[in-house]
mmCIF file of C-alpha atoms in Angstrom:
data_model
loop_
_atom_site.group_PDB
_atom_site.id
_atom_site.type_symbol
_atom_site.label_atom_id
_atom_site.label_comp_id
_atom_site.label_asym_id
_atom_site.label_seq_id
_atom_site.Cartn_x
_atom_site.Cartn_y
_atom_site.Cartn_z
ATOM 1 C CA MET A 1 -15.790 -23.795 -46.847
ATOM 2 C CA LYS A 2 -12.875 -21.434 -46.044
ATOM 3 C CA ILE A 3 -15.066 -19.444 -43.666
ATOM 4 C CA LEU A 4 -16.027 -22.612 -41.795
ATOM 5 C CA ILE A 5 -12.364 -23.633 -41.371
ATOM 6 C CA ILE A 6 -11.325 -20.132 -40.252
ATOM 7 C CA THR A 7 -14.205 -20.000 -37.758
ATOM 8 C CA ALA A 8 -13.244 -23.411 -36.360
ATOM 9 C CA LEU A 9 -9.590 -22.400 -35.965
ATOM 10 C CA LEU A 10 -10.499 -19.122 -34.237
ATOM 11 C CA THR A 11 -12.842 -20.920 -31.853
ATOM 12 C CA ILE A 12 -10.171 -23.474 -30.937
ATOM 13 C CA SER A 13 -7.503 -20.822 -30.431
ATOM 14 C CA THR A 14 -9.670 -18.596 -28.218
ATOM 15 C CA THR A 15 -10.853 -21.437 -25.996
ATOM 16 C CA SER A 16 -7.349 -22.856 -25.598
ATOM 17 C CA CYS A 17 -5.972 -19.421 -24.604
ATOM 18 C CA ALA A 18 -8.748 -18.946 -22.076
ATOM 19 C CA GLN A 19 -7.775 -22.178 -20.341
ATOM 20 C CA GLU A 20 -4.127 -21.195 -19.858
ATOM 21 C CA THR A 21 -3.145 -20.353 -16.324
ATOM 22 C CA PRO A 22 -1.759 -16.849 -15.936
ATOM 23 C CA LYS A 23 2.004 -16.580 -15.465
ATOM 24 C CA VAL A 24 1.719 -13.386 -13.426
ATOM 25 C CA LYS A 25 1.803 -13.625 -9.657
ATOM 26 C CA HIS A 26 -0.992 -11.642 -8.075
ATOM 27 C CA VAL A 27 -0.137 -9.716 -4.948
ATOM 28 C CA LYS A 28 -2.837 -9.396 -2.343
ATOM 29 C CA LYS A 29 -3.690 -5.796 -1.654
ATOM 30 C CA LYS A 30 -2.823 -4.786 1.866
ATOM 31 C CA THR A 31 -5.984 -4.325 3.861
ATOM 32 C CA GLU A 32 -6.260 -1.111 5.775
ATOM 33 C CA THR A 33 -5.811 -1.405 9.499
ATOM 34 C CA ASN A 34 -8.274 0.376 11.738
ATOM 35 C CA LEU A 35 -6.156 2.909 13.615
ATOM 36 C CA LYS A 36 -8.991 4.671 15.448
ATOM 37 C CA GLY A 37 -8.251 4.844 19.135
ATOM 38 C CA VAL A 38 -4.506 4.271 18.736
ATOM 39 C CA LYS A 39 -2.620 6.535 21.137
ATOM 40 C CA VAL A 40 0.245 8.409 19.489
ATOM 41 C CA VAL A 41 2.623 11.009 20.933
ATOM 42 C CA ASN A 42 2.081 13.497 18.111
ATOM 43 C CA THR A 43 -1.021 15.375 16.922
ATOM 44 C CA GLU A 44 0.522 16.174 13.566
ATOM 45 C CA ASP A 45 2.681 14.165 11.201
ATOM 46 C CA PRO A 46 6.320 14.860 12.185
ATOM 47 C CA VAL A 47 7.427 14.816 8.535
ATOM 48 C CA CYS A 48 4.802 16.858 6.649
ATOM 49 C CA HIS A 49 3.050 18.473 9.652
ATOM 50 C CA MET A 50 -0.423 17.360 8.551
ATOM 51 C CA LYS A 51 -2.888 16.834 11.410
ATOM 52 C CA THR A 52 -2.925 13.091 12.080
ATOM 53 C CA ALA A 53 -5.853 12.902 14.481
ATOM 54 C CA GLU A 54 -8.375 12.556 11.644
ATOM 55 C CA PHE A 55 -6.120 11.047 8.968
ATOM 56 C CA LEU A 56 -3.955 8.528 10.841
ATOM 57 C CA LYS A 57 -2.826 5.978 8.211
ATOM 58 C CA ASP A 58 0.271 4.389 9.753
ATOM 59 C CA THR A 59 2.328 4.257 12.949
ATOM 60 C CA ALA A 60 5.901 3.535 13.988
ATOM 61 C CA VAL A 61 7.420 2.947 17.404
ATOM 62 C CA TYR A 62 10.651 4.729 18.246
ATOM 63 C CA LYS A 63 12.255 4.623 21.708
ATOM 64 C CA GLY A 64 9.058 3.215 23.175
ATOM 65 C CA LYS A 65 6.835 5.990 21.779
ATOM 66 C CA THR A 66 4.247 5.461 19.035
ATOM 67 C CA TYR A 67 4.291 8.085 16.304
ATOM 68 C CA GLY A 68 1.380 8.558 13.891
ATOM 69 C CA PHE A 69 1.677 9.369 10.191
ATOM 70 C CA CYS A 70 -0.638 10.509 7.418
ATOM 71 C CA SER A 71 0.924 8.084 4.899
ATOM 72 C CA ALA A 72 3.398 5.250 4.422
ATOM 73 C CA HIS A 73 5.694 7.730 2.649
ATOM 74 C CA CYS A 74 5.965 9.941 5.742
ATOM 75 C CA LYS A 75 6.555 6.861 7.888
ATOM 76 C CA SER A 76 9.428 5.731 5.651
ATOM 77 C CA GLU A 77 10.962 9.231 5.746
ATOM 78 C CA PHE A 78 10.718 9.192 9.538
ATOM 79 C CA LYS A 79 12.380 5.767 9.728
ATOM 80 C CA LYS A 80 15.359 7.019 7.672
ATOM 81 C CA ASN A 81 16.277 9.554 10.383
ATOM 82 C CA PRO A 82 13.987 9.348 13.438
ATOM 83 C CA GLN A 83 16.241 11.562 15.577
ATOM 84 C CA LYS A 84 15.409 14.481 13.289
ATOM 85 C CA TYR A 85 11.679 14.122 14.083
ATOM 86 C CA GLU A 86 11.861 12.826 17.671
ATOM 87 C CA LYS A 87 9.479 14.504 20.058
#
């Protein structure tokens, strides 16, 4: 009899928890943009000096010129002080 009551309580508790809506907001993952064919003024990342022709991940425009970067990190470093990396 005790086993039957415990089984019933566990079943009710697991099904009620499964029906709860999550309280966590899900953030949509940023989809990668196709950057093939984008004309940039640099052939290597101005921050880390990695060749960007094959690994272009992000761009930024500064004084009317489009600069290419290997990562969002390098882009953010560039944006902190673009004069330092200006071509």
